[in-house]
Short mmCIF file of C-alpha atoms in Angstrom, two decimals:
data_model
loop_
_atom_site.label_atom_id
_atom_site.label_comp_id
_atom_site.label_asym_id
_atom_site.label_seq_id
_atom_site.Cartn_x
_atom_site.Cartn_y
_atom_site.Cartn_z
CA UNK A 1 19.24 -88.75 -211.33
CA UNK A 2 15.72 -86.79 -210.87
CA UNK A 3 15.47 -83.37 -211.50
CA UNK A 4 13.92 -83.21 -208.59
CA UNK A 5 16.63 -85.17 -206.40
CA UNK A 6 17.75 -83.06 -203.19
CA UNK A 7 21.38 -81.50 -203.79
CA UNK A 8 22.84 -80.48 -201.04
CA UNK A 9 24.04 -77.08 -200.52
CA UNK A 10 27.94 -75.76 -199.79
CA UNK A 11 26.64 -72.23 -197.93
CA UNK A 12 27.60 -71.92 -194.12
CA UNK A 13 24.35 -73.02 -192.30
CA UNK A 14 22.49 -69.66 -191.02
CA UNK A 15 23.64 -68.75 -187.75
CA UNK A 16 20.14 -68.70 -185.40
CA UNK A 17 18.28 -65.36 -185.36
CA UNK A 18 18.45 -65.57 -181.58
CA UNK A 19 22.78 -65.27 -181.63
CA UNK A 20 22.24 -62.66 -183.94
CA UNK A 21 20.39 -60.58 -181.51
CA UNK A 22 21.93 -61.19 -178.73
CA UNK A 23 25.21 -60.13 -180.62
CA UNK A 24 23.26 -57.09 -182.24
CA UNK A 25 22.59 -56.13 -179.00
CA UNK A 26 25.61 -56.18 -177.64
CA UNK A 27 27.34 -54.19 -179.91
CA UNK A 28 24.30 -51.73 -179.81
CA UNK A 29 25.06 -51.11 -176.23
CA UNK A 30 28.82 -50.44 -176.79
CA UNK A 31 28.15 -48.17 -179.46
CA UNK A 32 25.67 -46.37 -177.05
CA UNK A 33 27.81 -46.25 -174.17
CA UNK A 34 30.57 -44.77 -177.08
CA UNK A 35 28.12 -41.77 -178.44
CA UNK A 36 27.15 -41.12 -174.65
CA UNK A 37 30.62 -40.74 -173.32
CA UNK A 38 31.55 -38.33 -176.79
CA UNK A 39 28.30 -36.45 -175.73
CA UNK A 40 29.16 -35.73 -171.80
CA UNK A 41 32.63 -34.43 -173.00
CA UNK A 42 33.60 -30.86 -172.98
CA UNK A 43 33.33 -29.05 -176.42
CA UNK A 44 37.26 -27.88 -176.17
CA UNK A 45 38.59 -31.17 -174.56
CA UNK A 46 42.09 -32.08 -176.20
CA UNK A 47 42.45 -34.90 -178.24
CA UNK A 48 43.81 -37.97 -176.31
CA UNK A 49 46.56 -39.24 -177.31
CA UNK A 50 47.96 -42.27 -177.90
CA UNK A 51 50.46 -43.17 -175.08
CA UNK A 52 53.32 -45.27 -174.63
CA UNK A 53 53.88 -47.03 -171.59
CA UNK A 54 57.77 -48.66 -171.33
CA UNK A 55 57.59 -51.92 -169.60
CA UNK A 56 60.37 -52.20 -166.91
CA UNK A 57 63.74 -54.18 -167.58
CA UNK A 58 63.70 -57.64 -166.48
CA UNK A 59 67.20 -58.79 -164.58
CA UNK A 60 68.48 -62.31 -165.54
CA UNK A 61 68.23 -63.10 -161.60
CA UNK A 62 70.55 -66.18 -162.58
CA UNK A 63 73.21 -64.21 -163.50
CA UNK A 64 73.51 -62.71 -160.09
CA UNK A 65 75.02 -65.81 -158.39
CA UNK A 66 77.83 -66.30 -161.35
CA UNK A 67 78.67 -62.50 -160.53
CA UNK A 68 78.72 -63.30 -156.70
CA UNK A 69 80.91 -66.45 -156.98
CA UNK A 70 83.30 -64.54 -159.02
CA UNK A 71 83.54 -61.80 -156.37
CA UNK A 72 84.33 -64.21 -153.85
CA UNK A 73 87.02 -66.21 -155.87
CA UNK A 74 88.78 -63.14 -156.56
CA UNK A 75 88.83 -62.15 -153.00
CA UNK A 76 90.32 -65.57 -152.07
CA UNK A 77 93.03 -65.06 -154.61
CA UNK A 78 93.88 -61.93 -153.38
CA UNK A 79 93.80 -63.27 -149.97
CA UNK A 80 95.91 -66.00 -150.67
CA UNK A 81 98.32 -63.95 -152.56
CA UNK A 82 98.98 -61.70 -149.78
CA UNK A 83 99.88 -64.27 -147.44
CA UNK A 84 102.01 -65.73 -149.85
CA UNK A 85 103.80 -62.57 -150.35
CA UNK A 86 103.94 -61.88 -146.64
CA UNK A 87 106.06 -65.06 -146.18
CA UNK A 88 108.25 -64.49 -149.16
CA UNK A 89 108.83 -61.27 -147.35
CA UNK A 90 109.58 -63.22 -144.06
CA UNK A 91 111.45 -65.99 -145.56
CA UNK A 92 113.85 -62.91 -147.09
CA UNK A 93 114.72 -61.24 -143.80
CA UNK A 94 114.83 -64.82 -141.65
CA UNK A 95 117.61 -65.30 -144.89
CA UNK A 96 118.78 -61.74 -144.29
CA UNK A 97 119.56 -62.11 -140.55
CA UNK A 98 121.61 -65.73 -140.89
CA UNK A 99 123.52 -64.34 -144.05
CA UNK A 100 124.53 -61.02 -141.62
CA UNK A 101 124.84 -63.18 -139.03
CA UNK A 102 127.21 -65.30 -140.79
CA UNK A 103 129.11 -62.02 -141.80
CA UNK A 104 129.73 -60.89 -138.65
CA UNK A 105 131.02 -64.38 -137.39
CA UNK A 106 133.54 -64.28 -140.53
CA UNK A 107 134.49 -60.15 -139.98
CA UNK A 108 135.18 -61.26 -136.28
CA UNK A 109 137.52 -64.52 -137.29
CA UNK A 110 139.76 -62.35 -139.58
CA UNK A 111 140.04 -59.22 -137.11
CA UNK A 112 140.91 -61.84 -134.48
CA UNK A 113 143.36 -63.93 -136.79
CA UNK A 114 144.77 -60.60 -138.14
CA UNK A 115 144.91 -59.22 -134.53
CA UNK A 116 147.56 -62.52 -133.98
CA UNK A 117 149.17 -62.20 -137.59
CA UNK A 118 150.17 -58.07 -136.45
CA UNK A 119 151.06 -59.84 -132.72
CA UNK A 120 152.86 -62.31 -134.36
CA UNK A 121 154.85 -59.73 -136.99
CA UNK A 122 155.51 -57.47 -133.81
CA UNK A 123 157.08 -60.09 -131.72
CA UNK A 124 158.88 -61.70 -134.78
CA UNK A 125 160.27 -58.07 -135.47
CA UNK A 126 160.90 -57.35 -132.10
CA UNK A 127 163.24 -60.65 -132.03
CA UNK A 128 164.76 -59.70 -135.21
CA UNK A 129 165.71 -55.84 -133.58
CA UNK A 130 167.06 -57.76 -130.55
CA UNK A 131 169.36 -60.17 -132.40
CA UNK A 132 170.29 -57.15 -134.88
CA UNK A 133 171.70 -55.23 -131.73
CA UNK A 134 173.26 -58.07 -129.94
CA UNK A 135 175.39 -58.55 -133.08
CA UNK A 136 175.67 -55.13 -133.46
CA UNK A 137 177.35 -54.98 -129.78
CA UNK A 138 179.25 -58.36 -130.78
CA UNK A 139 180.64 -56.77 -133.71
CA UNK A 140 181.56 -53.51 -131.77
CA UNK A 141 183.06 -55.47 -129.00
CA UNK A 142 185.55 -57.37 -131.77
CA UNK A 143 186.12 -54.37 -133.80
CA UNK A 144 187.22 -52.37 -130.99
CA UNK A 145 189.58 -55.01 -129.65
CA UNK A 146 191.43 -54.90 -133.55
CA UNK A 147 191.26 -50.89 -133.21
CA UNK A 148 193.19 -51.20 -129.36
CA UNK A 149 195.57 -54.12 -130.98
CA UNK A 150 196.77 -51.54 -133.66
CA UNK A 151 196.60 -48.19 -132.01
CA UNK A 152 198.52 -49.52 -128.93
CA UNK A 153 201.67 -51.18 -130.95
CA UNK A 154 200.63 -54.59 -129.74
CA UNK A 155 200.07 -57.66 -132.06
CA UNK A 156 196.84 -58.48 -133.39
CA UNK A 157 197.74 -62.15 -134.36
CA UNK A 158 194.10 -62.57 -135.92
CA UNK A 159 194.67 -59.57 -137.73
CA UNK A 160 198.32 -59.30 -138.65
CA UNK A 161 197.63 -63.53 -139.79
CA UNK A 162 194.49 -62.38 -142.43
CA UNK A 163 196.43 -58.78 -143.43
CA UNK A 164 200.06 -61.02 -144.09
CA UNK A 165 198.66 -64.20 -145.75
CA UNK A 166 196.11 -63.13 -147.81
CA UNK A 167 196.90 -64.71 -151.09
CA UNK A 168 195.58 -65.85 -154.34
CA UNK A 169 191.53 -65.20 -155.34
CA UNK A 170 191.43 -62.94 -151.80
CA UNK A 171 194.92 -60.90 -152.23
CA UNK A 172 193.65 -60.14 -156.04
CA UNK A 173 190.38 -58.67 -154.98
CA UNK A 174 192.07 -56.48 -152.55
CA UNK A 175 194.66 -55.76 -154.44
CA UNK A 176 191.98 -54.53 -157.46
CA UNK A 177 189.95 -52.75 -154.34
CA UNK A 178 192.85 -50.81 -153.16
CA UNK A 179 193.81 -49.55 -156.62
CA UNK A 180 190.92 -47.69 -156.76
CA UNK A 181 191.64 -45.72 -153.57
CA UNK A 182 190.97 -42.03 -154.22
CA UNK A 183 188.60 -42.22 -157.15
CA UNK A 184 185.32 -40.69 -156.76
CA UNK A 185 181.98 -41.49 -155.73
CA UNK A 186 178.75 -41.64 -158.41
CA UNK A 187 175.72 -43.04 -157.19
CA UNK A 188 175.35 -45.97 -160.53
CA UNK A 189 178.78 -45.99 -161.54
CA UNK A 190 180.54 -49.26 -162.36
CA UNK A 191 184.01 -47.71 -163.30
CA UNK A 192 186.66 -47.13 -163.91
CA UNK A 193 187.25 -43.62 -162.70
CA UNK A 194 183.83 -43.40 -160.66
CA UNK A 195 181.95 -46.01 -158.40
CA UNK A 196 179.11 -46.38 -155.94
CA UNK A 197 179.91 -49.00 -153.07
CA UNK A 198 178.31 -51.99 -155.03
CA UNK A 199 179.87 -51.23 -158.24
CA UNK A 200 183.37 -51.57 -156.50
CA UNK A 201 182.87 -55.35 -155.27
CA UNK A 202 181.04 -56.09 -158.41
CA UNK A 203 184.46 -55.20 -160.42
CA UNK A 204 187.01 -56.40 -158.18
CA UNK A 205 185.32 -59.82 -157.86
CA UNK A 206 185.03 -60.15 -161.34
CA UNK A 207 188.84 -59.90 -161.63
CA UNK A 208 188.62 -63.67 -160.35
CA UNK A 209 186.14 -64.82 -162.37
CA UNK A 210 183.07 -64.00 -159.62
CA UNK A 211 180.34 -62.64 -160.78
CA UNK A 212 178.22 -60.99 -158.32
CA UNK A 213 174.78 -59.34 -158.19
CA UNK A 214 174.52 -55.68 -158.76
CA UNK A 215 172.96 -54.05 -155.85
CA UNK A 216 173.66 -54.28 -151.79
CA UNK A 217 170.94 -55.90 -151.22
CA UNK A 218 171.38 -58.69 -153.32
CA UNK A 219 175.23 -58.95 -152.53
CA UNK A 220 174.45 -58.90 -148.44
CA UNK A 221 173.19 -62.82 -149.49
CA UNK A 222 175.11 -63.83 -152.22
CA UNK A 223 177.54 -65.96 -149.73
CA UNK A 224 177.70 -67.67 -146.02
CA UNK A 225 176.82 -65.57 -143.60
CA UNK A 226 179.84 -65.18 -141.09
CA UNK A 227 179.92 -63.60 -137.49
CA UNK A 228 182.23 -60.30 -137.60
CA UNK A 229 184.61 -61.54 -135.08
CA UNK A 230 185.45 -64.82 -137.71
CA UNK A 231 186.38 -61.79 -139.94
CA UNK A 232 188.58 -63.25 -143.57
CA UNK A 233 190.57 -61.02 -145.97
CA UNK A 234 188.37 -61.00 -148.99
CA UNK A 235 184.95 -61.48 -146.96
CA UNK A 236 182.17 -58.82 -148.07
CA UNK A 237 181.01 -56.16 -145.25
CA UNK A 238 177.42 -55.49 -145.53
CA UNK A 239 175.65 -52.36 -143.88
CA UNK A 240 171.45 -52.59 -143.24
CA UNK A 241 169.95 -56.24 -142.96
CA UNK A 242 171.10 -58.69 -144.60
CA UNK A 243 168.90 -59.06 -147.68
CA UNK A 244 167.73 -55.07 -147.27
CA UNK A 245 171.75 -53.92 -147.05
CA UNK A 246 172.45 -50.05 -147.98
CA UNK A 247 176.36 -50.13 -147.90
CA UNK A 248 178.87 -52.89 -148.95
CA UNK A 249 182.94 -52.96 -148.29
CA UNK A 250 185.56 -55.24 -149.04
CA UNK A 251 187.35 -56.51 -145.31
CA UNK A 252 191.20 -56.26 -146.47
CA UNK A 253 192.66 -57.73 -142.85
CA UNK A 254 194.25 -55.67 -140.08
CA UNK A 255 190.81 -54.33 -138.81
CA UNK A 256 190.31 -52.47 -142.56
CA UNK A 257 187.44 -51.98 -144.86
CA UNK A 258 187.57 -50.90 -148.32
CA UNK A 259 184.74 -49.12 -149.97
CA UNK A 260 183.30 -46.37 -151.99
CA UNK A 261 181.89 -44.81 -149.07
CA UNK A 262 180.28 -41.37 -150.63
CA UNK A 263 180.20 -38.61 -152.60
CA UNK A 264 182.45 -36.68 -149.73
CA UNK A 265 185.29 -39.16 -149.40
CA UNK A 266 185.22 -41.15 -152.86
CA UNK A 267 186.65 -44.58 -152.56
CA UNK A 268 189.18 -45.16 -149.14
CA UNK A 269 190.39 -47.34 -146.74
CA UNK A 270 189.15 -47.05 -143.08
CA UNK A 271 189.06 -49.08 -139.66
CA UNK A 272 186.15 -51.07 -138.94
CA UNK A 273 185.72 -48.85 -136.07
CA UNK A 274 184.88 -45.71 -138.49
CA UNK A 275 181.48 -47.30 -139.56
CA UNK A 276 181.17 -50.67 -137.96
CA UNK A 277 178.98 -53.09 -140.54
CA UNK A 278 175.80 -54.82 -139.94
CA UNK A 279 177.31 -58.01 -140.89
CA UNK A 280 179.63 -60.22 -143.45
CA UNK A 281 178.97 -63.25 -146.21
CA UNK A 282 182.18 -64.90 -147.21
CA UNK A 283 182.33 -65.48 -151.39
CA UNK A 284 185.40 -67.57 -151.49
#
């Protein structure tokens, strides 16, 4: 290559003496207006200061929507809850009323059928008090014609027939019964010095191989039932109901009892008249 050959440079071309100026001269008039302003200012005017201006919050304005929808769901729900509770509540007391309803139909069926049961009971016990004192009067009627048969010397075939023939089982438990005339009367005593009325039939029917219940009450069943005018030597007086009996005797014949009548008189023989019985059961 020539020594002389063009190489070409790698400097920035030369910006145009004309841009230069026009950019000298621009800055020259900034700087101008600068030393101006510094020169009009007072001689004790404070520094300025730098100051810092905050730039207001921006709001997501999307999120506002989300936050109203979710308002109004949760008023719906709470809407829809109350209703629902308002007809649980209604649904309880519509429940409430048939269930006290239904209460006061049943309370009203059993005072009505217990109203009939107490009717019922009343006129059953009413019966039972009538047919106790029309054999009451029955019995009086029969014992009083054995007490005019004996006390006027006439003959009491009925009686004078039961008091004369009783014999075997009937003439040993009045024979046993009349033995124990005279001894005395303990409430609970079985013998064989002291008895109470039940104790006495107990032990002379045992004497034949009869065992009987302990008490009255039981004793007043323990047979058949017989009428006190179809009276039998042997046959077991009963005082009370039969089944509820207080007092028990042993009929001997000829219009007599023997029993262990209380702690005043002990064990004796008496008319049927003296304390007429309730009624009789028949053992043998």
């Amino acid at each position: 290559m020539s020594h002389t050959a063009h190489i070409p440079s790698h400097r920035k071309p030369r910006r145009s003496a004309s841009k230069m100026a026009l950019r000298a001269g621009v800055a020259g008039g900034v700087l101008s207006t600068i030393a101006v302003a510094g020169a009009a200012a007072p001689a004790n005017a404070e520094p300025v200061h730098e100051t810092t201006v905050e730039m207001p919050t921006l709001t997501d304005v999307s999120a506002k929507p989300t936050t109203t929808v979710s308002t109004a769901a949760e008023a719906t729900q709470q809407i829809a809850f109350e209703y629902d509770r308002q007809a649980r509540q209604e649904a309880a007391a519509e429940t409430a009323a048939k269930d006290a309803k239904k209460a006061k139909a049943e309370a009203d069926r059993k005072a009505e059928a217990k109203k009939k049961a107490d009717e019922a009971r009343e006129k059953a016990e009413k019966k039972a008090a009538d047919e106790e004192r029309a054999s009451r009067s029955s019995g009086r009627s029969s014992l009083a014609s054995y007490s005019s048969g004996s006390s006027g010397g006439g003959s009491d075939s009925s009686a004078s027939s039961s008091k004369s023939t009783a014999t075997g089982s009937a003439a040993a438990v009045i024979a046993f019964a009349r033995a124990q005339i005279g001894d005395a009367y303990v409430l609970g005593s079985t013998g064989p010095n002291a008895w109470d009325c039940s104790g006495l039939t107990q032990a002379a029917f045992r004497t034949i191989g009869v065992d009987l219940p302990r008490v009255s009450q039981s004793q007043s069943t323990f047979g058949k039932q017989v009428g006190l005018g179809n009276l039998q030597p042997g046959d077991i007086l009963y005082w009370g109901g039969a089944g509820s009996a207080y007092h028990v005797g042993i009929y001997v014949g000829g219009g007599n009892f023997v029993g262990a009548q209380n702690s005043g008189t002990g064990v004796v023989e008496r008319p049927l008249s003296y304390d007429p019985p309730t009624g009789a059961v028949r053992v043998l």
